[in-house]
XYZ file of C-alpha atoms in Angstrom:
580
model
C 64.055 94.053 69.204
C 67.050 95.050 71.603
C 68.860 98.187 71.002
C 72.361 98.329 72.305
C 73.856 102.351 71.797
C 76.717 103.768 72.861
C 77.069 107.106 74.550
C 79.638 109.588 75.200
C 79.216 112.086 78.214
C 80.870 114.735 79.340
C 81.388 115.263 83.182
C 79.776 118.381 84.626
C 82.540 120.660 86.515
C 81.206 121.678 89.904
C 81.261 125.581 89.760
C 81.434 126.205 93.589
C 84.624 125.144 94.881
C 87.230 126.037 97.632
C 90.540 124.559 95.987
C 93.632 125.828 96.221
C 94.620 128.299 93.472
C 97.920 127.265 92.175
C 96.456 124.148 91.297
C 97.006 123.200 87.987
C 93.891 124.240 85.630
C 93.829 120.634 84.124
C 94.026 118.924 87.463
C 91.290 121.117 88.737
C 89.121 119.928 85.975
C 89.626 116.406 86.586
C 89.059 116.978 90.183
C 86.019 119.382 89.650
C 84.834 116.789 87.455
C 84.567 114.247 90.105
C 82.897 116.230 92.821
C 85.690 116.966 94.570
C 85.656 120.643 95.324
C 86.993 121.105 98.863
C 90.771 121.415 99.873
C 90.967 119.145 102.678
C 89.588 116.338 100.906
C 93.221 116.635 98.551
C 94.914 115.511 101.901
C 96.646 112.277 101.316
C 98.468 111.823 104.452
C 97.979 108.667 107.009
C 96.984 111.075 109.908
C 93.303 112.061 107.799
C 92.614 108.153 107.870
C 89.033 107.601 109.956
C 89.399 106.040 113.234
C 88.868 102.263 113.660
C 86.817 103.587 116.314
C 83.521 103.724 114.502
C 84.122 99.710 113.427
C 81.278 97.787 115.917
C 82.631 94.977 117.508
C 86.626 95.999 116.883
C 87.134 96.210 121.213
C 85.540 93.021 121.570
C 87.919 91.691 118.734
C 90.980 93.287 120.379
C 90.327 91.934 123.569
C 89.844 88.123 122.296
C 92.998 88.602 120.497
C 94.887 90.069 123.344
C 93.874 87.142 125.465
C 94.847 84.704 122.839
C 98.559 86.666 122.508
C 99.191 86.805 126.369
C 98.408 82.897 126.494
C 100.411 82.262 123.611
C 97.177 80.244 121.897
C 97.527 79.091 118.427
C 96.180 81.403 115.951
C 95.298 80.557 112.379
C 94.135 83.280 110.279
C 92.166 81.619 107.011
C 92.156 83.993 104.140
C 90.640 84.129 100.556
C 92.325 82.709 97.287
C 91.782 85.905 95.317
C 94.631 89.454 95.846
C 92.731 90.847 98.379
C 92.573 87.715 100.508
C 96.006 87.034 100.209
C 97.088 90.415 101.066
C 94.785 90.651 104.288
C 96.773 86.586 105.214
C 99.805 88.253 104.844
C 99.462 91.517 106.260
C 97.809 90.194 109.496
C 99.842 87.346 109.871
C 103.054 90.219 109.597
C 101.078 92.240 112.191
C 100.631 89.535 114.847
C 103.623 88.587 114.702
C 105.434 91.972 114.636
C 102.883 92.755 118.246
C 104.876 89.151 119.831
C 102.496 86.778 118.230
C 104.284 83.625 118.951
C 102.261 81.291 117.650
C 100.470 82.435 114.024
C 99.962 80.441 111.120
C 97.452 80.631 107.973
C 95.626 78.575 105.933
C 94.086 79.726 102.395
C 91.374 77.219 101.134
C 92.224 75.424 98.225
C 89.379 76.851 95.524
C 89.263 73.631 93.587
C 89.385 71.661 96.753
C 88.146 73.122 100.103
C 85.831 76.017 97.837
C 85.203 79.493 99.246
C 85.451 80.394 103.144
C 85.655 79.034 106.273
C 83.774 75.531 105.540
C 83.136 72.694 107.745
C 85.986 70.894 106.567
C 87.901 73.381 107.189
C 87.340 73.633 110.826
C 87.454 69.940 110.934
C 91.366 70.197 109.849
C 92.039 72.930 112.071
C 90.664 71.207 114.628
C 93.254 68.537 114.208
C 95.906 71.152 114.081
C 95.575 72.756 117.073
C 94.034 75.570 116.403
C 92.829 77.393 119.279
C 91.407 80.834 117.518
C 90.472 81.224 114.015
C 90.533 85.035 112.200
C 89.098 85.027 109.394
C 89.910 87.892 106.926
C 88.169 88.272 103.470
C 85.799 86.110 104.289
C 83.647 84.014 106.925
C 80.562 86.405 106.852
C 78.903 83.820 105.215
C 80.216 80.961 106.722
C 77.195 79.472 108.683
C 78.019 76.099 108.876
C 81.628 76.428 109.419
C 81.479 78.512 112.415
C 78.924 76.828 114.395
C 81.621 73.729 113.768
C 83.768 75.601 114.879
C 81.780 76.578 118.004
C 81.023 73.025 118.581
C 85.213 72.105 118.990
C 85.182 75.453 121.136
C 87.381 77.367 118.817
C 86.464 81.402 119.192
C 86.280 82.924 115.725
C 86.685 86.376 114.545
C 85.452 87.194 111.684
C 86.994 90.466 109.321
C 85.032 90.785 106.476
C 83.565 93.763 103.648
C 81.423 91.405 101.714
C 77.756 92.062 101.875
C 76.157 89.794 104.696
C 72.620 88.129 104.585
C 69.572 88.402 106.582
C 71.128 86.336 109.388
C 74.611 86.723 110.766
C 77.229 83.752 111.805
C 77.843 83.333 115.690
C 81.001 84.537 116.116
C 82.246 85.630 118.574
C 82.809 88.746 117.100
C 82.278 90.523 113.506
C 84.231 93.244 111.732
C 82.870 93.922 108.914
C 81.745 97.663 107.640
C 78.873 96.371 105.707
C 76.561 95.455 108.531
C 73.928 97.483 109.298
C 75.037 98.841 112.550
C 78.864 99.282 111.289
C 80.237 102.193 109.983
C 78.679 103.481 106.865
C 82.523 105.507 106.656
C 83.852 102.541 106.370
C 81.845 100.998 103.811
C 83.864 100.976 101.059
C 86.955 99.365 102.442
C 88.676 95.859 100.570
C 89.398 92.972 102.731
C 92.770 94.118 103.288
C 91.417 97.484 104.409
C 89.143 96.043 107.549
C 92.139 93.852 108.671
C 94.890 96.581 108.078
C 91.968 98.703 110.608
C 91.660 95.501 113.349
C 95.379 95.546 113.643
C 95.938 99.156 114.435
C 93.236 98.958 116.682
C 95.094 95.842 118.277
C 98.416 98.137 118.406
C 96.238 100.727 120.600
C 95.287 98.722 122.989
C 98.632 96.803 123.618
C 100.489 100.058 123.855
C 97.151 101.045 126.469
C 98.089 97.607 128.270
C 101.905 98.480 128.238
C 102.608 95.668 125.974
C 105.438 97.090 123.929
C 107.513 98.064 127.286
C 107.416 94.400 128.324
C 107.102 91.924 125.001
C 108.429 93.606 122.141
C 109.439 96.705 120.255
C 106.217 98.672 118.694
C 106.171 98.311 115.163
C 105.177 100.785 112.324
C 102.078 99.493 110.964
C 102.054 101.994 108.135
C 105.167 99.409 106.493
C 101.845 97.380 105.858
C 100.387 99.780 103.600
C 102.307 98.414 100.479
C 100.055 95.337 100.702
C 96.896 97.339 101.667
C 97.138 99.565 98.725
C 97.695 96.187 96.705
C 94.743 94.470 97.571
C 92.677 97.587 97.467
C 92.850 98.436 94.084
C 92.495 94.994 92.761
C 89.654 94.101 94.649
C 87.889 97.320 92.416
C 86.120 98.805 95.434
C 85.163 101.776 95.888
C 87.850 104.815 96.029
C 86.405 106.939 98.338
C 88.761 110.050 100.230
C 89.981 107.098 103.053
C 90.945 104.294 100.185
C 92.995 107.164 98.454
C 94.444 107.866 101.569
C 95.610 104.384 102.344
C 96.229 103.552 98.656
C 98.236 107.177 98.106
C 100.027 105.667 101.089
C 101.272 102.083 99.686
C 101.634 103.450 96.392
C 103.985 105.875 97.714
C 106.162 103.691 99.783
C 106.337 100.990 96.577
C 107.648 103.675 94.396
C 110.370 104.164 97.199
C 111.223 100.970 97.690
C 109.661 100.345 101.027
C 107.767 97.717 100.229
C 107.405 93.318 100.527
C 110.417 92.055 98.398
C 107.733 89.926 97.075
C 105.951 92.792 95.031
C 109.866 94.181 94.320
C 110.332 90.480 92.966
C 106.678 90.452 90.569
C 107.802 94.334 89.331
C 111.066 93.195 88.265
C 109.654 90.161 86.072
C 107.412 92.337 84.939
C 109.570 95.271 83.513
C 108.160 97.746 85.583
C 110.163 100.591 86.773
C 109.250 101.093 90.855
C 109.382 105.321 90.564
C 106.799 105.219 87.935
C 104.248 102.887 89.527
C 100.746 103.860 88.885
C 97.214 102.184 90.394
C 97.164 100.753 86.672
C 100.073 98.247 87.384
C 98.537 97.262 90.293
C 95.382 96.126 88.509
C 97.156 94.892 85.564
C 100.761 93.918 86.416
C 100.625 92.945 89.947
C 97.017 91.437 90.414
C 96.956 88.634 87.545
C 100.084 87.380 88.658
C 98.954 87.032 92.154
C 95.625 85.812 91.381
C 97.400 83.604 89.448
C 98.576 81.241 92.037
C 94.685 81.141 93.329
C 93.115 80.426 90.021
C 95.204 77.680 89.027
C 96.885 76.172 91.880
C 96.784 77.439 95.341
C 97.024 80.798 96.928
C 99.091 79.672 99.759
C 102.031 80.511 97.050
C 100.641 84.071 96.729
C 100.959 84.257 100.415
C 104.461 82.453 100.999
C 105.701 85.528 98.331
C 104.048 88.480 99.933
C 105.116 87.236 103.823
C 109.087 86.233 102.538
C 111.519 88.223 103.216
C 114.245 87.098 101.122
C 114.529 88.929 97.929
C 115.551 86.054 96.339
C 113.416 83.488 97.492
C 110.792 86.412 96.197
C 112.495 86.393 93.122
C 111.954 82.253 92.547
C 108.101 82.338 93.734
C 107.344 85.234 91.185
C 108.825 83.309 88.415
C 106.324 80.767 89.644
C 103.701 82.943 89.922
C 104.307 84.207 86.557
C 104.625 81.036 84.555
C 101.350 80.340 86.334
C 99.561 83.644 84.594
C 101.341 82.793 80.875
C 99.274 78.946 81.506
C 96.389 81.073 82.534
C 96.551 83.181 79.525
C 96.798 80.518 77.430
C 93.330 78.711 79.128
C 91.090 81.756 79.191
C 91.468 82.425 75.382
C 90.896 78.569 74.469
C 87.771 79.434 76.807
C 86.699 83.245 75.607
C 86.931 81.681 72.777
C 84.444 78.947 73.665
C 82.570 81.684 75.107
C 82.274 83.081 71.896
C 80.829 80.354 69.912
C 78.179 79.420 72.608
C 76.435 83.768 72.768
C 76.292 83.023 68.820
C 74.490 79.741 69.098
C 72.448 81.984 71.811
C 71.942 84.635 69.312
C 70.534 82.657 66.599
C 68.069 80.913 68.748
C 66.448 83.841 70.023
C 67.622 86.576 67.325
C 69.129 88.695 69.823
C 71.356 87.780 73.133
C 69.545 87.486 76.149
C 69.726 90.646 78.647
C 71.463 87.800 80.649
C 74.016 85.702 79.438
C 74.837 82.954 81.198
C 77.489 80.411 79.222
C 78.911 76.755 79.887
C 81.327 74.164 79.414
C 82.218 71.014 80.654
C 85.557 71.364 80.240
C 86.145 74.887 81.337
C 88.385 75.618 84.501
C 86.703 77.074 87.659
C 89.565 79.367 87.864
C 89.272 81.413 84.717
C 85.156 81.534 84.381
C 85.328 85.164 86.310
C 87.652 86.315 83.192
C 85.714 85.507 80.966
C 82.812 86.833 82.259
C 84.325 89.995 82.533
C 85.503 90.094 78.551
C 82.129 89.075 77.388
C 80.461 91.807 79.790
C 83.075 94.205 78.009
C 82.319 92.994 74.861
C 78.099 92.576 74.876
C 77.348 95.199 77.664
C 75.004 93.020 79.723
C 75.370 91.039 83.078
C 77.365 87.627 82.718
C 77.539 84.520 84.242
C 79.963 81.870 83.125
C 79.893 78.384 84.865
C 82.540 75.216 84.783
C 82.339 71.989 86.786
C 83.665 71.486 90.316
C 86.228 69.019 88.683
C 85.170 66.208 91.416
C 82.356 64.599 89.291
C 79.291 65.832 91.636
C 77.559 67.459 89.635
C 77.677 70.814 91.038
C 78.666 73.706 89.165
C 80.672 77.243 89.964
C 79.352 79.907 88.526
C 81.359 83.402 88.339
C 79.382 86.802 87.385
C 79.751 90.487 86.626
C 77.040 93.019 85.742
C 76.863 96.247 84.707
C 76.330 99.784 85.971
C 72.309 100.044 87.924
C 72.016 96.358 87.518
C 73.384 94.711 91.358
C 74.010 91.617 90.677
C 74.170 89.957 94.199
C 70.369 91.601 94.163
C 69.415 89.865 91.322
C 70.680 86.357 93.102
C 69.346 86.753 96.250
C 65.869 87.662 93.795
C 65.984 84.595 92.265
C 66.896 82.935 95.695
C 63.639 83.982 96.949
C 61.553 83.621 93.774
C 63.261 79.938 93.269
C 64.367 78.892 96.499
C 65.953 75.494 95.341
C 67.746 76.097 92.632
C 70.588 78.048 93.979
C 72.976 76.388 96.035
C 74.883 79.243 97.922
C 75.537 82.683 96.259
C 77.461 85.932 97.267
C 79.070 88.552 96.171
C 78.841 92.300 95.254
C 77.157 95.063 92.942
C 79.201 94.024 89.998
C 80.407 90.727 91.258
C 79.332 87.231 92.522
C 79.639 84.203 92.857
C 77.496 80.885 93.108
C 77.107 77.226 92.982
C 73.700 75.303 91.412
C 73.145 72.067 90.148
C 74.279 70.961 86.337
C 70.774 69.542 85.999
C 69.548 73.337 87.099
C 71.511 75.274 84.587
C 69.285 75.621 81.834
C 66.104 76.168 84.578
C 68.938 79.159 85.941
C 68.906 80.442 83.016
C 66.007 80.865 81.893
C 65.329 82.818 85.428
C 68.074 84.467 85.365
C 67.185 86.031 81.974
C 63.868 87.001 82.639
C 64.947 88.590 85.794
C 67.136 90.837 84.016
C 64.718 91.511 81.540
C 62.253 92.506 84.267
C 64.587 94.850 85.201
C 65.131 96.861 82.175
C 62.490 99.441 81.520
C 63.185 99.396 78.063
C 64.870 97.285 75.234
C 68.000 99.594 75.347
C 70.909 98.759 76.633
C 72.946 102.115 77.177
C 76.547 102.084 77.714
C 77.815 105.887 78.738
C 81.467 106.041 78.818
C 82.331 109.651 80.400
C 85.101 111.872 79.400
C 86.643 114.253 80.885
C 86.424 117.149 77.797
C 89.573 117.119 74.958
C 93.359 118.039 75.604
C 95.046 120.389 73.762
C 98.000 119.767 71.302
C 100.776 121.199 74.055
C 99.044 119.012 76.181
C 99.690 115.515 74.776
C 103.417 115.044 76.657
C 105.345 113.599 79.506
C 104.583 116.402 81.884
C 101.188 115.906 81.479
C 101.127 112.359 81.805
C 103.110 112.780 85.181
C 101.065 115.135 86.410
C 97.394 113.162 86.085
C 99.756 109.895 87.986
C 100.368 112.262 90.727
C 97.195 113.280 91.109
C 95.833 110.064 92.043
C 95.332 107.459 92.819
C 92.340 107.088 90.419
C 89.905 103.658 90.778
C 86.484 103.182 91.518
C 84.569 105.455 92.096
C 87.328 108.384 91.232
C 87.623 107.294 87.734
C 90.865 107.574 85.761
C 91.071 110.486 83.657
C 89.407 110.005 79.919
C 89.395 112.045 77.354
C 88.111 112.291 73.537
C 89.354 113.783 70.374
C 89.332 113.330 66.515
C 92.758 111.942 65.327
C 94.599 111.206 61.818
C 94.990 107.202 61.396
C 98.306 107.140 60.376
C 99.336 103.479 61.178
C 97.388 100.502 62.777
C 98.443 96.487 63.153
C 97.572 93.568 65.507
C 99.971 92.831 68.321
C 99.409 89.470 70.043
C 96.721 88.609 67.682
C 94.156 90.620 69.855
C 95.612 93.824 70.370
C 95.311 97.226 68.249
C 98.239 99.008 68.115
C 98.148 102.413 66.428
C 99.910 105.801 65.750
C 97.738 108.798 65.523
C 98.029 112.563 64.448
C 96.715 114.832 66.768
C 94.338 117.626 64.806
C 95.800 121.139 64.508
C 99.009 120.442 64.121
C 99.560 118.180 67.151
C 102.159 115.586 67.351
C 101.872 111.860 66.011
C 101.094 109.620 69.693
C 101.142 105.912 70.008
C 98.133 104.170 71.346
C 96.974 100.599 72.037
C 93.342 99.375 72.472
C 93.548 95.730 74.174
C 91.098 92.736 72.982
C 90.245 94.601 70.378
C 86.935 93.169 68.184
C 89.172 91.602 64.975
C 85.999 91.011 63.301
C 86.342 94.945 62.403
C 89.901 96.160 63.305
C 92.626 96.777 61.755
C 90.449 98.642 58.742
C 92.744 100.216 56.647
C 89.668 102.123 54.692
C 89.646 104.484 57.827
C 91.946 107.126 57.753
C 90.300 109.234 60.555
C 88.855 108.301 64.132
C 87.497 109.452 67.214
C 89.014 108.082 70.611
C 88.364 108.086 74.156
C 91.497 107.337 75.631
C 93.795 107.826 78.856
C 97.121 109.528 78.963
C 99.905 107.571 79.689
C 103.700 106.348 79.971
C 105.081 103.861 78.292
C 108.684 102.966 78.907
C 110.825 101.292 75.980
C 114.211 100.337 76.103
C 115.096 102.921 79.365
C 113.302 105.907 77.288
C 109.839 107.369 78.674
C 107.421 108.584 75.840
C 103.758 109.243 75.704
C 101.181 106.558 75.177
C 97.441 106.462 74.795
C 95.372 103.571 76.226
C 92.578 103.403 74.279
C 89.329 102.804 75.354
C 87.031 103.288 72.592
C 87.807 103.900 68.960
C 85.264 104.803 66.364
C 86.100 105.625 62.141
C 85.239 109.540 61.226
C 85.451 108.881 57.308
């Protein structure tokens, strides 16, 4: 019989450490908490950021493109149709043509019809457009069969990439991508954005070497790119290691000033969000769904028309688009979580317990949303989860979106199975805690039964153990504004450099449903602390609200919550369990 237990850990502080003194005690907690014990890893500014230097292949890159600029060739860079995709189109494409690219387009591939990367058919089109270099960005590292088209019509390719590669590597003429083997390991943990936001400084150096910006143009600031890097960083999830803060510390910074793509101005403003109190959360919350938006439902291209405008209010019309898109979106992944729902009971009772790997689905789900859903029932049954829906083209191929949990990597487990079953996936890829895949429909069930036992195999027990960490209790002074501003400015917090959390034992004074799926509750803080909203989102309704529990324990995050041009305190609750 499978156990599933929850439990709560506290971080260890780091005794050793060489921080400065008039750091705040709290802050040097939190930071103790997360290994970081040194000084100079608190410096945030752009002149700690590693050199593009240790990037193999970025002077061949340079070079290629330098050629292709002083020619004036036609270059097309083909992004992703996720956030960090469309912010590594749009910042490159800005970068060229700030460095006297005259001739720059882009193309995003249409998910529902061109699928992911730099495909044959692809190439065939821009082929027929002209194109006479293709940079890839976010993708291509798996794109085979599309580059040796693509070799066959002569065009070069470059390909800037962070996903993990296979055994064998396209033939491109050149590959950027951190996650090789013989890349930089320092690099490792940079988004899309991040390896294209490196290619184009490196560019900048060598014009200026060439004395390009005495003859062609004015040398641009590259750091007025960091707005989208910092974007596309956080919502990609990857790692937050000292050179991501850097760079996202960076755009974060020049958002809450202002400085910034009218286009993310444009999505803040429908949004309700005040600029000089942006936080990493918005980014993952406010900003990415309504730019992923565009990708999962219609076509990324839209994403990328807001980020490169700049016309406030042309931004202003695309983000009303873009945010109409996320309501429909909304709407579509609760008809499907839903759906989701029903199908791990009908799993349940067949096997008395859910499998260690869930895979779910429908013939009528949308390829767009299946990654969403994934993630909620992950959240919700603490297990690996793969949820598939039809191509929408009636051949009988499915796309299947996954996410796993902490020690189980689920691109591992695929390219596993690969091996074990060699024909029954199609093409995979992905990450430790994300992928993606195509198989048969007449494969599913054979998938799943694989996929399942793999998992299984790779448990060495029937517990499933979900440790959420906390970073110790806050006193009752403690729970205010000044707090709350302090932990946002000691950021930014993501992967890897976890948000703050902390736990306590609170007073249930009032609790209610907002949106049908969302706990909203006041709480008394013990000893005489102050009453504190707090909201726990997709909250299980088969249990809450319970009005027969007066007292709970929560792990929670301080934050702000602004209502009607007032700021007051808010927890965002992550876990909520009754005391009585």
């Amino acid at each position: 019989m499978l156990n599933y237990k929850i439990e709560l850990r506290h971080r260890k502080i780091v005794v050793k450490d060489n921080l400065p003194i008039d750091l705040p005690p709290l802050i040097k907690r939190l930071y103790l908490n997360r290994g970081l014990c040194d000084a100079e890893k608190l410096e945030r500014s752009a002149n700690k950021l590693l050199s593009f230097k240790t990037l193999h292949n970025i002077d061949k890159a340079v070079t290629i493109i330098y050629n292709m600029l002083i020619n004036k060739r036609k270059i097309i860079v083909v992004g992703d149709f996720d956030a960090d995709g469309a912010t590594s189109t749009a910042l490159t494409v800005l970068a060229l043509k700030s460095m006297g690219g005259k001739n720059i387009q882009y193309l995003i591939p249409n998910r529902f019809e061109d699928g992911y990367g730099l495909s044959t058919k692809i190439v065939k089109h821009l082929h027929m457009i002209g194109a006479e270099m293709i940079l890839t960005v976010d993708n291509g590292i798996s794109s085979h069969e599309g580059i040796s088209c693509a070799k066959k019509y002569g065009i070069p390719v470059i390909i800037t990439d962070h996903h993990l590669p296979s055994n064998d590597l396209p033939e491109a003429e050149a590959i950027i991508n951190p996650n090789i083997s013989n890349m930089s390991f320092a690099l490792s943990s940079l988004a899309g954005v991040g390896v294209a936001f490196y290619l184009m400084v490196a560019l900048r150096t060598y014009l200026r070497e060439k004395g390009w910006f005495n003859k062609i143009c004015i040398e641009p600031n590259l750091a007025n790119l960091l707005d989208l890097v910092a974007l596309g960083t956080i919502v990609d999830v990857v790692p937050l290691d000292i050179n991501n803060r850097i760079l996202v510390w960076q755009g974060l910074n020049r958002i809450r000033a202002g400085i910034c793509r009218p286009g993310i101005i444009a999505l803040l403003e429908i949004a309700n969000r005040q600029l000089k109190d942006l936080s990493t959360d918005d980014l993952s919350y406010v900003l990415g769904p309504r730019l992923n938006a565009a990708g999962r439902l219609n076509d990324m291209s839209k994403g990328v028309a807001l980020l490169l405008t700049h016309d406030l209010n042309h931004a202003r019309i695309l983000a009303n688009e873009l945010d109409r898109l996320n309501q429909s979106r909304k709407k579509i992944e609760q008809v499907m979580h839903n759906e989701a729902l029903k199908l791990c009971n009908i799993l349940q009772q067949k096997e008395n317990n859910l499998p260690l790997g869930i895979t779910v689905y429908h013939p009528e789900w949308h390829q767009g949303v299946i990654g969403i859903v994934a993630s909620r029932l992950k959240e919700r049954f603490h297990r690996p989860v793969i949820a598939f829906a039809p191509t929408g083209i009636g051949d009988g191929i499915l796309k299947g979106s996954g996410r796993s949990i902490e020690n189980l990597h689920l691109r591992n487990i695929l390219e596993h199975l690969n091996t074990v079953k060699p024909n029954l996936i199609i093409k995979f890829g992905g990450h430790a805690m994300a992928a993606g895949l195509s198989i048969k429909e007449i494969h599913y069930k054979e998938f799943s039964q694989y996929f399942s036992n793999l998992v299984k195999e790779l448990f060495k027990n029937d517990i499933i153990s979900d440790i959420i960490w906390s970073d110790g209790s806050l006193q009752p002074s403690e729970f205010s504004i000044q707090t709350a501003d302090l932990l946002r400015e000691a950021g930014p917090w993501g992967v890897s450099f976890p948000q703050p959390t902390f736990d306590g034992e609170f007073e249930l004074v009032k609790q209610r449903l907002i949106n049908k799926r969302h706990l909203h509750v006041l709480v008394k803080v013990f000893d005489n602390g102050p009453l504190v909203d707090g909201v726990l989102f997709n909250v299980d309704t088969n249990h809450w609200p319970n009005t027969k529990i007066s007292k709970v324990g929560l792990l929670y995050r301080l934050d702000v919550k602004i209502y009607r041009g007032k700021r007051f305190v808010q927890l965002i609750i992550e876990y909520l369990w009754p005391l009585d």
